[in-house]
Tab-separated table of C-alpha atoms and ligand atoms in Angstrom:
chain	number	residue	atom	x	y	z
A	963	MET	CA	49.591	28.903	-31.179
A	964	VAL	CA	49.926	30.272	-27.657
A	965	LYS	CA	49.423	34.039	-27.446
A	966	LYS	CA	50.925	35.586	-24.350
A	967	ASP	CA	49.755	38.802	-22.763
A	968	ARG	CA	52.633	38.777	-20.308
A	969	LYS	CA	56.180	37.750	-21.034
A	970	ILE	CA	59.480	37.491	-19.220
A	971	LYS	CA	62.705	38.928	-20.584
A	972	ILE	CA	66.411	38.373	-20.111
A	973	ARG	CA	67.451	41.720	-18.649
A	974	SER	CA	71.150	40.893	-18.694
A	975	THR	CA	73.619	38.052	-19.082
A	976	GLY	CA	76.976	37.205	-17.500
A	977	ILE	CA	79.536	34.466	-17.986
A	978	TYR	CA	82.597	33.003	-16.349
A	979	LEU	CA	85.140	30.796	-18.085
A	980	PRO	CA	88.098	29.379	-16.161
A	981	GLU	CA	91.513	30.575	-17.338
A	982	LYS	CA	93.133	27.191	-17.911
A	983	VAL	CA	92.895	26.044	-21.527
A	984	LEU	CA	93.285	22.381	-22.468
A	985	THR	CA	93.924	21.928	-26.194
A	986	ASN	CA	93.523	18.875	-28.376
A	987	ALA	CA	97.329	18.763	-28.555
A	988	ASP	CA	97.421	18.512	-24.737
A	989	LEU	CA	94.922	15.630	-24.884
A	990	GLU	CA	97.072	13.808	-27.447
A	991	LYS	CA	99.663	13.497	-24.657
A	992	MET	CA	97.118	12.147	-22.159
A	993	VAL	CA	95.102	9.514	-24.093
A	994	GLU	CA	95.254	7.765	-27.459
A	995	THR	CA	93.527	10.412	-29.551
A	996	SER	CA	94.329	13.011	-32.193
A	997	ASP	CA	93.438	16.597	-32.960
A	998	GLU	CA	92.159	15.298	-36.310
A	999	TRP	CA	89.713	12.814	-34.673
A	1000	ILE	CA	88.415	15.319	-32.127
A	1001	THR	CA	88.024	18.097	-34.699
A	1002	THR	CA	86.270	16.057	-37.369
A	1003	ARG	CA	83.992	14.113	-34.968
A	1004	THR	CA	83.092	16.964	-32.617
A	1005	GLY	CA	84.315	20.372	-33.843
A	1006	ILE	CA	86.131	20.934	-30.534
A	1007	LYS	CA	89.624	22.472	-30.527
A	1008	GLU	CA	90.046	23.397	-26.873
A	1009	ARG	CA	88.149	23.623	-23.599
A	1010	ARG	CA	88.465	25.437	-20.250
A	1011	LEU	CA	89.164	23.666	-16.976
A	1012	ALA	CA	88.391	24.846	-13.455
A	1013	SER	CA	91.331	24.842	-11.037
A	1014	PRO	CA	91.396	22.127	-8.341
A	1015	ASP	CA	90.113	24.593	-5.716
A	1016	GLN	CA	87.205	25.895	-7.839
A	1017	ALA	CA	83.769	24.366	-7.276
A	1018	SER	CA	80.659	25.065	-9.369
A	1019	SER	CA	79.559	27.870	-7.024
A	1020	ASP	CA	82.878	29.675	-7.613
A	1021	LEU	CA	82.239	29.790	-11.352
A	1022	GLY	CA	78.531	30.504	-10.942
A	1023	VAL	CA	79.012	33.425	-8.591
A	1024	GLU	CA	81.358	35.158	-11.049
A	1025	ALA	CA	78.831	34.807	-13.884
A	1026	ALA	CA	76.147	36.122	-11.507
A	1027	LYS	CA	78.226	39.159	-10.554
A	1028	MET	CA	78.768	40.026	-14.207
A	1029	ALA	CA	75.038	39.718	-14.973
A	1030	LEU	CA	74.155	41.902	-11.958
A	1031	LYS	CA	76.716	44.517	-12.980
A	1032	ARG	CA	75.466	44.625	-16.554
A	1033	ALA	CA	71.900	45.069	-15.277
A	1034	LYS	CA	73.093	47.784	-12.839
A	1035	LEU	CA	71.604	45.781	-9.987
A	1036	THR	CA	72.860	44.531	-6.632
A	1037	PRO	CA	72.179	41.102	-5.071
A	1038	GLU	CA	69.484	42.787	-2.924
A	1039	ASP	CA	67.450	43.412	-6.103
A	1040	ILE	CA	67.035	39.647	-6.683
A	1041	ASP	CA	64.271	37.616	-5.070
A	1042	LEU	CA	65.252	34.067	-6.092
A	1043	ILE	CA	68.472	32.277	-6.972
A	1044	LEU	CA	67.903	29.294	-9.244
A	1045	VAL	CA	70.915	27.226	-10.295
A	1046	ALA	CA	70.843	24.671	-13.098
A	1047	THR	CA	73.711	22.244	-12.606
A	1048	ASN	CA	74.673	18.597	-12.865
A	1049	THR	CA	77.849	19.071	-10.856
A	1050	PRO	CA	76.760	20.626	-7.552
A	1051	ASP	CA	79.406	21.631	-4.995
A	1052	THR	CA	77.791	19.165	-2.572
A	1053	ILE	CA	74.736	16.900	-2.821
A	1054	PHE	CA	73.319	19.231	-0.212
A	1055	PRO	CA	73.176	22.106	0.529
A	1056	SER	CA	72.379	23.212	-3.000
A	1057	THR	CA	74.850	25.120	-5.133
A	1058	ALA	CA	72.258	27.934	-5.168
A	1059	CYS	CA	72.619	28.252	-1.386
A	1060	TRP	CA	76.432	28.319	-1.645
A	1061	ILE	CA	76.119	31.049	-4.273
A	1062	GLN	CA	73.699	32.972	-2.087
A	1063	LYS	CA	76.336	32.909	0.671
A	1064	LYS	CA	79.089	34.016	-1.724
A	1065	LEU	CA	76.928	36.869	-3.018
A	1066	GLY	CA	76.359	37.948	0.582
A	1067	VAL	CA	72.580	38.123	0.264
A	1068	LYS	CA	70.411	36.539	2.935
A	1069	GLU	CA	66.879	35.165	3.244
A	1070	ILE	CA	65.815	34.981	-0.412
A	1071	PRO	CA	64.932	31.465	-1.617
A	1072	ALA	CA	67.600	29.501	-3.452
A	1073	PHE	CA	67.492	26.051	-5.005
A	1074	ASP	CA	69.037	23.845	-7.699
A	1075	LEU	CA	67.401	22.350	-10.727
A	1076	GLN	CA	68.890	19.297	-12.398
A	1077	ALA	CA	67.906	18.479	-15.962
A	1078	GLY	CA	71.077	17.362	-17.742
A	1079	CYS	CA	72.372	19.736	-20.377
A	1080	THR	CA	68.825	21.100	-20.761
A	1081	GLY	CA	68.917	22.692	-17.291
A	1082	MET	CA	69.226	26.310	-18.373
A	1083	LEU	CA	66.132	26.087	-20.596
A	1084	TYR	CA	64.174	24.185	-17.935
A	1085	GLY	CA	65.235	26.997	-15.570
A	1086	LEU	CA	64.007	29.642	-17.993
A	1087	ILE	CA	60.623	27.923	-18.287
A	1088	VAL	CA	60.258	27.476	-14.505
A	1089	SER	CA	61.263	31.113	-14.006
A	1090	GLU	CA	58.579	32.263	-16.419
A	1091	GLY	CA	55.954	30.519	-14.308
A	1092	LEU	CA	57.266	32.030	-11.082
A	1093	ILE	CA	57.464	35.567	-12.447
A	1094	ILE	CA	54.143	35.581	-14.270
A	1095	SER	CA	52.359	34.055	-11.238
A	1096	GLY	CA	53.669	36.934	-9.135
A	1097	SER	CA	55.719	34.657	-6.894
A	1098	CYS	CA	58.983	36.358	-7.912
A	1099	ARG	CA	59.798	39.707	-9.415
A	1100	ARG	CA	63.388	39.169	-10.471
A	1101	ILE	CA	65.241	35.846	-10.720
A	1102	LEU	CA	68.953	35.168	-10.936
A	1103	LEU	CA	69.180	32.024	-13.097
A	1104	ILE	CA	72.628	30.481	-13.283
A	1105	GLY	CA	73.783	27.571	-15.423
A	1106	VAL	CA	77.072	26.082	-14.291
A	1107	ASP	CA	78.940	22.827	-14.691
A	1108	VAL	CA	82.416	21.688	-13.718
A	1109	LEU	CA	82.444	18.480	-15.720
A	1110	SER	CA	86.226	18.116	-15.524
A	1111	LYS	CA	85.765	16.799	-11.983
A	1112	ILE	CA	83.392	13.973	-12.965
A	1113	ILE	CA	85.281	12.803	-16.038
A	1114	ASN	CA	87.503	9.777	-16.277
A	1115	TRP	CA	90.594	11.368	-17.814
A	1116	GLN	CA	91.701	7.948	-19.047
A	1117	ASP	CA	88.520	7.391	-21.079
A	1118	ARG	CA	89.122	8.910	-24.515
A	1119	SER	CA	85.493	8.426	-25.552
A	1120	THR	CA	84.377	11.088	-23.032
A	1121	CYS	CA	87.367	13.096	-21.781
A	1122	VAL	CA	87.877	14.958	-25.063
A	1123	LEU	CA	84.303	16.254	-25.144
A	1124	PHE	CA	83.679	18.358	-22.075
A	1125	GLY	CA	84.700	21.669	-20.526
A	1126	ASP	CA	83.854	23.857	-17.527
A	1127	GLY	CA	81.978	27.160	-17.507
A	1128	ALA	CA	79.100	29.229	-16.196
A	1129	GLY	CA	76.483	31.628	-17.503
A	1130	ALA	CA	73.807	33.686	-15.789
A	1131	PHE	CA	70.593	35.479	-16.718
A	1132	ILE	CA	68.721	38.141	-14.768
A	1133	LEU	CA	65.048	37.496	-15.553
A	1134	GLU	CA	62.068	39.806	-14.982
A	1135	GLU	CA	58.770	40.700	-16.597
A	1136	SER	CA	58.975	42.423	-19.960
A	1137	ASN	CA	57.164	45.707	-20.496
A	1138	ASN	CA	57.311	45.667	-24.293
A	1139	GLU	CA	57.238	43.283	-27.276
A	1140	SER	CA	60.523	41.574	-26.450
A	1141	GLY	CA	60.680	38.437	-24.339
A	1142	LEU	CA	60.001	34.728	-24.205
A	1143	LEU	CA	57.300	33.913	-26.778
A	1144	SER	CA	56.937	30.164	-26.413
A	1145	HIS	CA	58.584	27.001	-25.225
A	1146	PHE	CA	58.432	23.263	-25.628
A	1147	TRP	CA	59.895	20.778	-23.156
A	1148	GLY	CA	59.962	17.062	-22.544
A	1149	ALA	CA	61.785	14.122	-20.997
A	1150	ASP	CA	62.155	10.374	-21.437
A	1151	GLY	CA	63.429	8.727	-18.263
A	1152	SER	CA	63.451	5.278	-19.860
A	1153	LEU	CA	66.683	6.231	-21.635
A	1154	GLY	CA	68.474	7.530	-18.551
A	1155	GLU	CA	71.258	4.945	-18.589
A	1156	LEU	CA	72.644	6.145	-21.904
A	1157	LEU	CA	74.128	9.239	-20.224
A	1158	ILE	CA	74.663	8.823	-16.528
A	1159	LEU	CA	76.833	9.462	-13.501
A	1160	PRO	CA	75.936	6.282	-11.624
A	1161	GLY	CA	77.863	6.637	-8.361
A	1162	GLY	CA	77.576	8.781	-5.272
A	1163	GLY	CA	73.777	8.857	-5.089
A	1164	THR	CA	71.418	6.582	-3.171
A	1165	LEU	CA	71.495	3.940	-5.911
A	1166	HIS	CA	75.246	3.395	-5.583
A	1167	PRO	CA	76.493	5.203	-2.477
A	1168	THR	CA	80.256	5.668	-2.578
A	1169	THR	CA	82.208	2.636	-1.364
A	1170	GLU	CA	85.664	1.311	-2.166
A	1171	GLN	CA	83.997	-0.954	-4.715
A	1172	THR	CA	82.130	1.852	-6.514
A	1173	VAL	CA	85.390	3.771	-6.772
A	1174	LYS	CA	87.158	0.669	-8.113
A	1175	ASP	CA	84.342	0.302	-10.648
A	1176	LYS	CA	84.761	4.002	-11.572
A	1177	LEU	CA	81.090	4.786	-10.901
A	1178	GLN	CA	82.053	8.327	-9.865
A	1179	TYR	CA	82.626	9.198	-13.526
A	1180	LEU	CA	80.265	10.223	-16.296
A	1181	GLN	CA	79.363	7.366	-18.662
A	1182	MET	CA	77.896	7.911	-22.113
A	1183	LYS	CA	76.832	5.768	-25.054
A	1184	GLY	CA	77.847	8.502	-27.476
A	1185	ASN	CA	76.327	7.020	-30.627
A	1186	ASP	CA	72.875	6.548	-29.110
A	1187	VAL	CA	72.886	9.955	-27.446
A	1188	PHE	CA	73.881	11.516	-30.759
A	1189	LYS	CA	70.883	10.062	-32.619
A	1190	HIS	CA	68.375	11.102	-29.964
A	1191	ALA	CA	69.912	14.591	-29.696
A	1192	VAL	CA	69.607	15.258	-33.429
A	1193	LYS	CA	65.979	14.100	-33.484
A	1194	ARG	CA	64.793	15.828	-30.316
A	1195	MET	CA	66.563	19.133	-30.888
A	1196	GLY	CA	65.203	19.505	-34.414
A	1197	GLU	CA	61.675	18.469	-33.451
A	1198	SER	CA	61.460	20.629	-30.341
A	1199	ALA	CA	62.772	23.754	-32.106
A	1200	ILE	CA	60.069	23.320	-34.740
A	1201	GLU	CA	57.365	22.711	-32.112
A	1202	ALA	CA	58.309	25.840	-30.128
A	1203	LEU	CA	58.216	27.914	-33.324
A	1204	LYS	CA	54.756	26.529	-34.102
A	1205	ARG	CA	53.603	27.477	-30.588
A	1206	ALA	CA	54.876	31.020	-31.151
A	1207	GLY	CA	52.966	31.189	-34.452
A	1208	LEU	CA	56.222	31.621	-36.345
A	1209	ASP	CA	57.813	29.971	-39.333
A	1210	LYS	CA	61.391	28.689	-39.761
A	1211	SER	CA	62.052	31.511	-42.223
A	1212	GLN	CA	61.485	34.094	-39.466
A	1213	VAL	CA	64.353	32.853	-37.299
A	1214	ASP	CA	67.316	35.236	-37.037
A	1215	TYR	CA	69.539	33.088	-34.826
A	1216	LEU	CA	69.557	29.541	-33.542
A	1217	ILE	CA	71.420	29.019	-30.270
A	1218	PRO	CA	71.723	25.258	-29.833
A	1219	HIS	CA	73.311	23.377	-26.949
A	1220	GLN	CA	76.956	22.844	-27.892
A	1221	ALA	CA	77.588	19.097	-27.610
A	1222	ASN	CA	78.895	18.293	-31.081
A	1223	LEU	CA	79.278	20.466	-34.186
A	1224	ARG	CA	77.566	17.756	-36.252
A	1225	ILE	CA	74.484	17.948	-33.987
A	1226	ILE	CA	74.559	21.762	-34.182
A	1227	ASP	CA	74.775	21.635	-37.996
A	1228	ALA	CA	71.991	19.048	-38.256
A	1229	THR	CA	69.675	21.191	-36.097
A	1230	GLY	CA	70.473	24.265	-38.215
A	1231	GLU	CA	69.714	22.305	-41.390
A	1232	ARG	CA	66.397	21.129	-39.922
A	1233	LEU	CA	65.430	24.817	-39.661
A	1234	ASN	CA	66.871	25.579	-43.142
A	1235	LEU	CA	69.244	28.079	-41.594
A	1236	PRO	CA	72.525	29.150	-43.183
A	1237	LYS	CA	75.602	28.574	-41.002
A	1238	ASP	CA	75.976	32.265	-40.100
A	1239	LYS	CA	72.600	32.125	-38.317
A	1240	VAL	CA	73.585	29.176	-36.166
A	1241	MET	CA	75.638	30.046	-33.097
A	1242	ALA	CA	78.582	27.668	-32.684
A	1243	ASN	CA	81.385	28.308	-30.206
A	1244	ILE	CA	82.048	24.655	-29.347
A	1245	ALA	CA	85.549	24.885	-30.872
A	1246	LYS	CA	86.641	27.125	-27.969
A	1247	TYR	CA	84.854	25.528	-25.026
A	1248	GLY	CA	83.719	21.968	-25.775
A	1249	ASN	CA	80.520	20.772	-24.135
A	1250	MET	CA	79.986	22.805	-20.932
A	1251	SER	CA	76.562	21.205	-20.397
A	1252	VAL	CA	74.111	23.748	-18.905
A	1253	ALA	CA	76.558	26.600	-19.487
A	1254	THR	CA	76.664	26.305	-23.276
A	1255	ILE	CA	73.451	28.209	-24.033
A	1256	PRO	CA	73.983	31.203	-21.711
A	1257	VAL	CA	77.612	31.543	-22.831
A	1258	ALA	CA	76.625	31.340	-26.513
A	1259	LEU	CA	73.853	33.922	-26.052
A	1260	HIS	CA	76.199	36.220	-24.146
A	1261	GLU	CA	78.802	36.013	-26.919
A	1262	LEU	CA	76.180	36.746	-29.574
A	1263	ILE	CA	75.144	39.863	-27.625
A	1264	GLU	CA	78.797	40.897	-27.161
A	1265	ALA	CA	79.429	40.499	-30.891
A	1266	GLY	CA	76.684	43.111	-31.462
A	1267	LYS	CA	74.679	40.692	-33.585
A	1268	LEU	CA	71.338	40.894	-31.779
A	1269	HIS	CA	68.926	43.728	-32.525
A	1270	PRO	CA	65.461	44.509	-31.137
A	1271	GLY	CA	62.717	42.509	-32.814
A	1272	GLN	CA	64.936	39.643	-33.959
A	1273	ILE	CA	63.744	36.096	-33.314
A	1274	ILE	CA	66.079	33.657	-31.622
A	1275	VAL	CA	65.528	29.975	-30.936
A	1276	LEU	CA	67.284	28.280	-28.025
A	1277	VAL	CA	67.326	24.482	-27.996
A	1278	ALA	CA	68.949	21.846	-25.791
A	1279	PHE	CA	69.113	18.123	-25.141
A	1280	GLY	CA	70.740	16.174	-22.346
A	1281	ALA	CA	70.799	13.473	-19.696
A	1282	GLY	CA	67.448	12.198	-18.561
A	1283	PHE	CA	66.866	12.316	-21.473
A	1284	THR	CA	65.559	15.841	-21.384
A	1285	TRP	CA	64.993	18.352	-24.147
A	1286	ALA	CA	63.597	21.853	-24.438
A	1287	SER	CA	63.393	24.787	-26.777
A	1288	ALA	CA	62.414	28.413	-26.395
A	1289	VAL	CA	61.499	31.097	-28.912
A	1290	TYR	CA	62.478	34.594	-27.869
A	1291	ARG	CA	61.917	38.004	-29.452
A	1292	TRP	CA	64.982	40.172	-28.734
B	2103	UT7	O1	75.472	17.128	-23.967
B	2103	UT7	C1	74.630	16.014	-23.838
B	2103	UT7	C2	74.475	15.337	-25.082
B	2103	UT7	N1	75.709	14.739	-25.543
B	2103	UT7	C3	75.834	14.542	-26.834
B	2103	UT7	O2	74.975	14.928	-27.556
B	2103	UT7	C4	77.022	13.756	-27.353
B	2103	UT7	C5	76.554	12.895	-28.509
B	2103	UT7	N2	77.540	12.013	-29.081
B	2103	UT7	C6	78.592	12.441	-29.808
B	2103	UT7	O3	78.841	13.621	-29.917
B	2103	UT7	C7	79.414	11.415	-30.552
B	2103	UT7	O4	78.757	10.177	-30.511
B	2103	UT7	C8	80.859	11.255	-30.010
B	2103	UT7	C9	81.679	12.489	-30.360
B	2103	UT7	C10	80.835	11.038	-28.520
B	2103	UT7	C11	81.549	10.064	-30.683
B	2103	UT7	O5	81.532	10.210	-32.078
B	2103	UT7	P1	81.097	8.981	-32.998
B	2103	UT7	O6	81.233	9.437	-34.386
B	2103	UT7	O7	79.738	8.556	-32.531
B	2103	UT7	O8	82.217	7.937	-32.696
B	2103	UT7	P2	82.076	6.458	-32.103
B	2103	UT7	O9	81.715	6.516	-30.656
B	2103	UT7	O10	81.196	5.660	-33.022
B	2103	UT7	O11	83.542	5.934	-32.241
B	2103	UT7	C12	84.155	5.750	-33.515
B	2103	UT7	C13	85.568	5.252	-33.317
B	2103	UT7	C14	85.652	4.045	-32.374
B	2103	UT7	O12	86.665	3.194	-32.886
B	2103	UT7	P3	86.289	1.874	-33.744
B	2103	UT7	O13	85.423	1.059	-32.834
B	2103	UT7	O14	85.540	2.405	-34.944
B	2103	UT7	O15	87.614	1.293	-34.047
B	2103	UT7	C15	86.119	4.628	-31.074
B	2103	UT7	O16	86.851	3.722	-30.299
B	2103	UT7	O17	86.365	6.273	-32.720
B	2103	UT7	C16	87.031	5.744	-31.567
B	2103	UT7	N3	87.183	6.833	-30.610
B	2103	UT7	C17	88.234	7.672	-30.616
B	2103	UT7	N4	89.334	7.731	-31.402
B	2103	UT7	C18	90.203	8.713	-31.160
B	2103	UT7	C19	86.334	7.205	-29.613
B	2103	UT7	N5	86.826	8.276	-28.981
B	2103	UT7	C20	88.011	8.568	-29.576
B	2103	UT7	C21	88.958	9.586	-29.375
B	2103	UT7	N6	90.038	9.614	-30.195
B	2103	UT7	N7	88.834	10.538	-28.424
């Protein structure tokens, strides 16, 4: 068990969800699928889509503004912008730099972190190190993905799964018992090809041929990813609890990455949690990658369900493969 003298806390949260809703009924008109298939296999009913002129930074900056407002802070009170994303506005500059510009705050460091759907938890763990080391006092951590722009809308095996959204945390040192108690993180790069966006990087720079081969779109071996996700999410949640010196029975809420309701349920069962202790909002938003955890946490707070002293477990899995979990005392 790791006992921490100093902890970081989430001072506030913010979210942004695009207005446009795409329902399963809409998808039935686009590809050969059915509401019944999507609902029973994934738990998704609808998802949000960014407008053609919205890039990741446009969603991220709105989530950031909400988090700043709820913390009663201004952009000048932040000393680092860290953005977890798999769908940056541009390969460079980073989405964090575009958000810095849109927030109108100069000079403070800003960078992106890319860790598949696990990015927000990787960002939380990195932020802990930076705050506790004294390098930063207050970090704006944003998780944003606009997956609708990297999806092949003719591929029914992927296009029904994803949605767009953003969430943000303001992070700083805690001065009481609440805060991040423990974490567990890992990666297995040997399985990278099971969930990949192959084109547009230095491996397959964009050419007419790569576009013809559709390498600019996300590719996923759903079945394989599913099995690894169930295993890694369950195991890492248990390991983080062990590191916090806590038992499954002490968990008040599990906030899992929202990729598939069956994965969410399996992770809840692994922790012996009843359904009402497992946060699931995938029906409304689909898989928003890095944004799922901050949006789910924000909605749990908004619903008035979190009270001081409660234990929450955050857990994610994604491309890389990457996985991470965090135990947090509210
Ligand atoms: O966020 C990062 C992590 N991502 C994940 O964790 C996603 C993990 N994977 C999954 O959630 C699931 O594997 C999927 C939802 C992607 C797929 O569910 P599945 O139960 O694994 O289905 P499957 O891929 O084995 O496909 C079953 C059948 C196939 O037909 P046949 O070969 O049995 O005739 C597919 O062609 O379902 C068919 N199918 C569809 N049918 C209607 C695949 N997509 C669709 C669709 N509508 N949209």
